[in-house]
XYZ file of C-alpha atoms in Angstrom:
444
model
C 110.657 -88.421 -151.660
C 114.460 -87.948 -149.589
C 112.935 -84.078 -149.276
C 109.761 -85.552 -147.094
C 111.981 -87.727 -145.085
C 114.127 -85.686 -143.895
C 111.654 -82.714 -142.996
C 109.319 -85.696 -140.891
C 112.513 -86.769 -139.259
C 112.908 -83.250 -138.324
C 109.281 -82.957 -136.782
C 110.081 -86.635 -135.003
C 113.357 -85.488 -133.449
C 111.616 -81.577 -132.262
C 108.367 -83.957 -130.895
C 110.816 -86.350 -129.263
C 113.045 -82.935 -128.117
C 110.024 -81.698 -126.330
C 109.098 -84.611 -124.555
C 112.349 -85.247 -123.376
C 111.755 -81.432 -121.880
C 108.211 -82.111 -120.651
C 109.175 -85.779 -118.889
C 112.926 -84.804 -117.535
C 114.440 -86.278 -114.777
C 113.987 -83.584 -111.651
C 116.880 -82.283 -109.832
C 118.077 -84.712 -107.644
C 117.236 -83.468 -104.009
C 117.791 -84.708 -100.476
C 114.914 -86.389 -100.307
C 115.536 -88.992 -102.958
C 117.565 -90.637 -99.881
C 115.163 -91.658 -97.578
C 112.492 -94.029 -98.092
C 109.538 -92.805 -95.647
C 106.422 -94.186 -95.621
C 104.308 -91.146 -94.908
C 102.428 -89.238 -96.653
C 104.271 -85.681 -95.978
C 107.032 -85.168 -94.052
C 109.976 -82.796 -93.453
C 113.180 -82.711 -91.425
C 115.007 -79.775 -90.338
C 118.031 -78.003 -88.479
C 116.501 -76.613 -85.365
C 119.207 -73.788 -85.090
C 118.940 -72.169 -88.865
C 116.080 -73.874 -90.161
C 117.784 -75.514 -93.535
C 115.571 -78.074 -94.489
C 117.337 -81.630 -94.798
C 114.793 -83.909 -96.182
C 111.559 -83.209 -97.264
C 108.155 -85.336 -99.150
C 105.260 -83.493 -99.826
C 105.715 -81.177 -97.431
C 103.640 -78.210 -98.172
C 100.227 -80.798 -98.255
C 97.702 -79.487 -96.299
C 96.676 -82.050 -94.258
C 95.131 -82.384 -90.444
C 97.540 -81.890 -88.044
C 95.403 -83.236 -85.059
C 96.763 -82.888 -81.694
C 99.526 -81.277 -83.263
C 98.006 -78.488 -82.809
C 98.454 -78.182 -79.237
C 102.096 -76.857 -80.225
C 100.339 -73.572 -80.864
C 98.077 -73.587 -77.728
C 101.528 -74.440 -75.770
C 103.129 -71.444 -77.644
C 100.503 -68.843 -76.758
C 100.155 -70.332 -72.692
C 104.282 -69.660 -73.009
C 103.835 -66.169 -73.754
C 100.894 -65.128 -71.645
C 103.291 -66.399 -68.643
C 106.240 -64.327 -70.285
C 103.997 -61.119 -70.360
C 102.580 -61.371 -67.360
C 99.074 -61.777 -68.042
C 98.778 -65.555 -66.008
C 101.491 -67.680 -63.895
C 102.132 -71.202 -63.385
C 100.204 -70.638 -60.203
C 97.843 -69.572 -61.588
C 94.140 -70.633 -60.657
C 91.249 -71.795 -62.878
C 88.458 -74.161 -62.763
C 86.776 -76.300 -65.878
C 83.700 -74.864 -67.582
C 80.728 -77.714 -68.406
C 81.992 -78.072 -72.174
C 85.735 -78.448 -70.713
C 84.012 -80.917 -68.399
C 82.022 -82.903 -71.218
C 85.525 -83.260 -73.329
C 87.121 -84.682 -69.996
C 84.597 -87.533 -69.702
C 84.037 -88.649 -73.208
C 86.261 -91.514 -73.058
C 86.629 -91.581 -76.875
C 89.158 -88.177 -76.429
C 92.690 -88.296 -74.531
C 91.736 -87.275 -71.113
C 93.204 -87.057 -67.173
C 89.128 -86.757 -65.705
C 88.860 -83.717 -64.584
C 86.854 -82.450 -61.883
C 84.326 -79.682 -62.033
C 84.373 -77.060 -58.834
C 88.232 -77.755 -58.777
C 91.236 -75.720 -58.561
C 93.843 -76.614 -61.025
C 96.921 -74.510 -61.577
C 98.633 -72.980 -65.174
C 101.256 -75.859 -64.650
C 99.099 -78.747 -63.302
C 97.060 -78.094 -67.194
C 99.852 -77.216 -69.244
C 101.338 -80.603 -68.179
C 98.323 -82.932 -69.092
C 98.160 -81.267 -72.147
C 102.097 -81.411 -73.285
C 102.576 -85.006 -71.775
C 99.150 -86.653 -72.115
C 97.779 -84.514 -74.734
C 94.943 -83.925 -72.962
C 92.043 -81.965 -74.918
C 90.153 -80.868 -71.818
C 92.808 -79.068 -69.663
C 93.715 -77.519 -73.156
C 90.579 -75.983 -73.931
C 90.304 -74.723 -70.618
C 94.166 -72.985 -70.637
C 92.016 -71.278 -74.233
C 89.291 -70.103 -72.211
C 91.792 -68.797 -69.638
C 93.676 -66.966 -71.673
C 91.123 -65.244 -73.887
C 87.907 -65.666 -72.123
C 86.449 -68.759 -74.938
C 87.934 -70.859 -77.029
C 86.261 -68.762 -80.325
C 88.771 -65.952 -79.335
C 91.391 -68.112 -78.519
C 91.399 -69.608 -81.931
C 91.815 -65.939 -83.359
C 95.001 -65.804 -81.508
C 95.864 -68.747 -82.782
C 95.543 -67.734 -86.353
C 97.425 -64.369 -85.667
C 100.433 -65.603 -84.419
C 100.564 -68.054 -87.002
C 100.396 -65.140 -89.356
C 103.066 -63.540 -87.372
C 104.940 -66.781 -87.822
C 104.784 -66.346 -91.196
C 103.635 -70.116 -91.536
C 102.462 -70.625 -95.260
C 99.945 -72.978 -94.495
C 97.621 -73.039 -92.019
C 94.485 -72.908 -90.241
C 93.254 -73.295 -87.014
C 89.481 -74.086 -85.409
C 89.902 -74.728 -82.437
C 92.578 -75.562 -79.553
C 93.247 -79.210 -79.558
C 93.198 -80.811 -82.992
C 89.560 -82.570 -82.961
C 87.824 -82.231 -84.999
C 85.078 -79.337 -84.911
C 82.210 -82.237 -85.850
C 83.800 -83.782 -81.898
C 82.473 -80.840 -79.904
C 78.666 -80.773 -80.758
C 77.338 -77.619 -79.849
C 80.243 -76.036 -78.491
C 82.620 -75.351 -81.887
C 84.017 -72.108 -82.030
C 81.789 -69.254 -83.010
C 83.104 -68.062 -86.632
C 83.965 -71.960 -87.439
C 82.203 -74.481 -89.307
C 80.629 -77.629 -87.256
C 82.427 -79.346 -89.707
C 85.516 -77.846 -89.781
C 89.025 -79.092 -88.673
C 92.832 -78.050 -88.279
C 94.938 -77.529 -91.225
C 98.518 -77.296 -92.088
C 101.168 -78.605 -94.062
C 104.238 -80.437 -92.635
C 106.729 -77.465 -93.028
C 104.042 -75.075 -91.055
C 103.880 -77.685 -88.229
C 108.102 -77.780 -88.231
C 107.992 -73.968 -88.079
C 105.573 -73.926 -85.381
C 108.100 -76.342 -83.311
C 110.645 -73.882 -84.543
C 109.558 -70.961 -82.819
C 107.927 -72.960 -79.999
C 111.610 -74.748 -79.120
C 113.420 -71.412 -79.633
C 111.041 -68.644 -78.118
C 110.200 -71.109 -75.449
C 112.930 -74.027 -74.591
C 111.326 -74.457 -71.591
C 108.382 -76.288 -73.776
C 111.001 -79.522 -73.247
C 110.703 -79.728 -69.816
C 107.552 -80.848 -70.003
C 107.544 -82.864 -73.353
C 110.481 -84.807 -72.296
C 108.655 -86.174 -69.247
C 108.069 -89.830 -69.920
C 104.943 -89.850 -67.459
C 103.896 -86.778 -65.201
C 101.272 -86.820 -61.722
C 98.576 -85.274 -62.277
C 95.916 -85.374 -59.399
C 96.894 -88.765 -57.869
C 97.174 -90.023 -61.012
C 100.281 -91.337 -63.210
C 99.487 -90.192 -66.525
C 102.051 -91.402 -69.800
C 103.244 -89.777 -72.551
C 102.102 -90.208 -75.884
C 105.853 -89.788 -77.122
C 106.902 -93.102 -77.154
C 110.261 -92.324 -78.843
C 111.238 -90.310 -75.473
C 114.213 -92.952 -74.074
C 113.190 -94.139 -70.366
C 109.487 -94.223 -71.445
C 107.647 -97.279 -69.487
C 107.638 -101.246 -69.975
C 107.328 -102.185 -73.634
C 107.289 -98.757 -74.618
C 111.097 -98.316 -74.105
C 111.677 -100.017 -77.572
C 110.803 -96.999 -79.235
C 113.392 -94.941 -77.243
C 115.677 -92.277 -79.562
C 118.529 -91.508 -77.941
C 118.321 -87.571 -77.768
C 114.414 -87.071 -78.050
C 112.781 -84.559 -75.569
C 110.013 -83.356 -77.689
C 107.398 -82.567 -79.006
C 104.201 -83.231 -79.845
C 101.488 -86.495 -81.726
C 98.289 -86.578 -83.016
C 95.843 -88.985 -83.896
C 91.875 -88.523 -85.492
C 90.294 -90.686 -88.071
C 90.473 -88.597 -90.567
C 94.525 -87.159 -89.511
C 95.408 -90.895 -89.240
C 98.745 -90.881 -86.742
C 101.280 -87.667 -87.380
C 103.737 -86.710 -85.019
C 106.652 -83.247 -84.570
C 109.717 -85.275 -83.103
C 112.901 -83.150 -82.067
C 116.078 -84.866 -80.812
C 119.411 -83.650 -80.061
C 122.407 -85.163 -80.195
C 125.992 -84.161 -79.761
C 125.071 -80.353 -79.622
C 122.829 -80.878 -82.469
C 119.288 -80.361 -82.635
C 116.921 -81.452 -85.328
C 112.946 -81.279 -85.985
C 111.285 -83.805 -87.688
C 107.510 -83.907 -88.728
C 105.799 -86.970 -90.114
C 102.002 -86.920 -91.293
C 99.363 -89.273 -92.163
C 101.448 -92.439 -91.274
C 99.791 -95.876 -91.020
C 100.094 -96.463 -87.350
C 101.522 -95.116 -83.891
C 104.313 -97.208 -84.088
C 105.041 -96.209 -87.705
C 105.238 -92.621 -87.052
C 108.112 -93.014 -84.560
C 109.812 -95.750 -87.303
C 109.420 -93.235 -89.986
C 110.665 -90.123 -87.528
C 113.812 -92.357 -86.505
C 114.604 -92.752 -90.522
C 114.586 -89.324 -90.519
C 116.730 -88.597 -87.241
C 118.996 -91.134 -88.420
C 119.870 -89.831 -91.836
C 120.057 -86.418 -90.251
C 122.536 -87.261 -87.511
C 124.398 -89.251 -89.682
C 125.005 -87.513 -92.658
C 125.100 -84.034 -91.785
C 127.313 -81.832 -89.558
C 128.165 -78.384 -88.442
C 131.210 -77.179 -89.684
C 132.575 -73.652 -89.986
C 133.208 -73.511 -93.327
C 134.745 -69.615 -93.559
C 136.995 -67.906 -90.637
C 136.243 -64.845 -89.445
C 138.431 -62.282 -91.525
C 138.283 -64.665 -94.813
C 138.806 -62.324 -97.817
C 137.862 -63.121 -101.286
C 140.470 -63.145 -103.535
C 140.562 -60.071 -105.975
C 137.915 -58.715 -104.153
C 139.679 -57.765 -100.523
C 140.119 -54.060 -101.042
C 137.570 -51.481 -102.019
C 138.773 -47.331 -103.992
C 138.339 -44.937 -101.270
C 138.177 -41.453 -102.377
C 138.488 -38.571 -100.338
C 141.052 -40.142 -97.984
C 144.782 -40.267 -96.834
C 144.739 -44.305 -98.308
C 143.647 -44.878 -101.665
C 141.891 -48.369 -100.275
C 140.836 -49.964 -97.554
C 140.706 -53.764 -97.422
C 137.726 -55.566 -96.492
C 136.922 -59.094 -94.419
C 134.173 -61.331 -92.665
C 133.250 -60.224 -89.362
C 132.407 -63.259 -88.540
C 132.867 -67.328 -89.234
C 130.767 -68.494 -91.681
C 128.939 -72.137 -90.746
C 126.237 -74.281 -91.898
C 125.234 -77.780 -91.768
C 126.873 -79.667 -94.462
C 126.105 -82.936 -96.010
C 129.222 -85.304 -95.615
C 131.591 -84.685 -98.553
C 130.059 -81.613 -99.483
C 132.742 -78.899 -97.899
C 134.048 -78.050 -101.447
C 130.565 -77.358 -102.909
C 130.290 -74.057 -100.782
C 131.705 -70.512 -101.588
C 131.382 -67.204 -100.667
C 130.337 -63.702 -103.141
C 130.002 -60.242 -101.890
C 126.961 -58.320 -101.723
C 127.775 -54.668 -101.180
C 125.571 -51.691 -99.727
C 125.491 -49.256 -102.567
C 124.315 -46.757 -99.946
C 127.909 -46.908 -98.565
C 129.187 -46.157 -102.362
C 129.275 -42.536 -104.227
C 128.028 -42.758 -107.688
C 131.642 -43.686 -109.038
C 132.029 -46.503 -106.381
C 133.425 -45.640 -104.300
C 133.793 -45.295 -100.354
C 133.906 -41.972 -98.960
C 136.287 -41.102 -96.339
C 136.453 -40.524 -93.450
C 136.141 -44.662 -93.334
C 135.801 -46.510 -89.895
C 137.608 -49.746 -89.201
C 134.835 -52.323 -88.877
C 132.261 -50.200 -91.106
C 129.848 -52.576 -92.611
C 129.843 -52.188 -96.199
C 127.640 -55.058 -97.583
C 127.441 -59.150 -96.232
C 129.362 -62.014 -97.518
C 126.810 -64.930 -98.422
C 127.623 -68.637 -98.540
C 126.794 -70.004 -101.571
C 126.012 -73.785 -102.528
C 126.347 -75.561 -106.488
C 126.314 -78.926 -104.881
C 122.675 -80.559 -105.537
C 119.933 -78.652 -105.063
C 118.927 -78.615 -101.598
C 115.243 -77.656 -100.316
C 115.806 -74.316 -98.656
C 114.808 -73.279 -95.097
C 111.180 -73.106 -92.960
C 112.235 -69.672 -92.420
C 110.976 -67.126 -94.717
C 113.328 -64.247 -94.343
C 116.668 -66.460 -93.824
C 117.132 -68.436 -97.481
C 120.860 -67.526 -96.959
C 123.561 -68.069 -94.288
C 125.242 -63.865 -94.560
C 127.781 -62.536 -92.357
C 129.210 -58.511 -92.318
C 131.500 -57.506 -94.626
C 133.959 -54.793 -93.058
C 136.611 -52.648 -93.498
C 139.651 -54.139 -91.446
C 141.172 -50.452 -90.744
C 140.250 -46.936 -91.109
C 140.610 -44.228 -93.509
C 141.251 -40.755 -92.574
C 139.482 -38.084 -94.318
C 142.378 -35.900 -96.125
C 143.128 -32.276 -95.489
C 141.329 -29.417 -97.006
C 145.015 -28.503 -98.905
C 145.275 -31.814 -100.335
C 141.638 -32.361 -101.343
C 142.121 -28.853 -103.049
C 145.495 -29.990 -104.796
C 143.669 -33.113 -106.037
C 140.827 -30.923 -107.449
C 143.337 -28.642 -109.137
C 144.739 -32.008 -110.830
C 141.561 -33.410 -111.751
C 140.168 -30.095 -113.737
C 144.050 -30.062 -115.519
C 143.734 -33.757 -116.537
C 139.855 -32.977 -117.675
C 141.330 -29.878 -119.532
C 144.034 -31.920 -121.087
C 141.746 -34.920 -121.664
C 139.708 -32.425 -123.621
C 142.488 -30.792 -125.355
C 144.094 -34.147 -126.719
C 139.971 -35.144 -127.856
C 140.276 -32.023 -129.526
C 143.167 -32.498 -131.444
C 142.686 -35.494 -132.789
C 139.297 -34.393 -133.959
C 141.848 -31.869 -136.183
C 143.611 -34.226 -137.627
């Protein structure tokens, strides 16, 4: 009976242990520190791409007019490459006119047979989220919106966006476009992005083309004799009651709304030299998307600060020397070429350390540097290692760690032929002596 009880108890404990593992409390992340009313969200450092907060950031959802960030990028790229200029003029197509005349969509009221400059069209798109001007720019650059959609998806792939599908230039549902939906897409399709992809798109837009912020930061703009208002109510000095939503440092970036997408927003703000990018998707209302974004910005600016953790010239204790062969010196010291810095959560400075990643191509088969060695020669990298609470990584596919070059502090000349020969002879007799000792040991 006792043996059966012990066996039963052992099985019960095993089951409990298994269930405990299956339902274990997940590792703490920064995401647990903000109570956010949004289906999906992310907060990142706009300089490094470091993720400071995320909530279901990989859910693929309709971005609505946040889609226009990609259109803006491709317009600015075309200007940089010289295929169009800010002063290039164009007229709108019947398709763009139909969209502009539809009161259900954001619109500035475009006119047929009128010349509009790229600057005018871009301003209406960036400030007032105008759909018809967006379509007109897409047609100007690619010849048709269908071809432009191909460019959008190609650029998304090039940027490394993890989750995306572009089916039109505006963010409307294709069903809104009637028979004008882009060729090669489905009549009921819609653009799709994750919050992480939206943040990465915004990162590229404002870092590759910071002039985009000159437009997105305007509370209002003049277009064809009328004043249009920015849908981003977080910009300081918005007119009237909208000023209540203003947030210090906000200068972009793109709102969005459709019935399918709900209310979305990609915002960016800069305070004391630190810029953040926030994305919220599927919030309850226009007002809520800004309130949730303000929570993210408050968290980022209040709890994180960019700090230099290790100076240039830093050396790891007991790892500051590399052995050198065929040189006038037997060793050479190494150090960090630049300072190591990152955005640090308050009180976590001591949870960062450095590790060396040696470039094995710089070493011979014995793991030594071979003379001559130049001063400042790169021998690997020094990587910043975080040992605290689990963080959420980086939106940039190739930047999951912060590193600087690990370089030599001095030069080591190659030893002359005579000394190399003496060294070789010494090595020869050392090998002979070692072999003789081993042989003698074998006799006894």
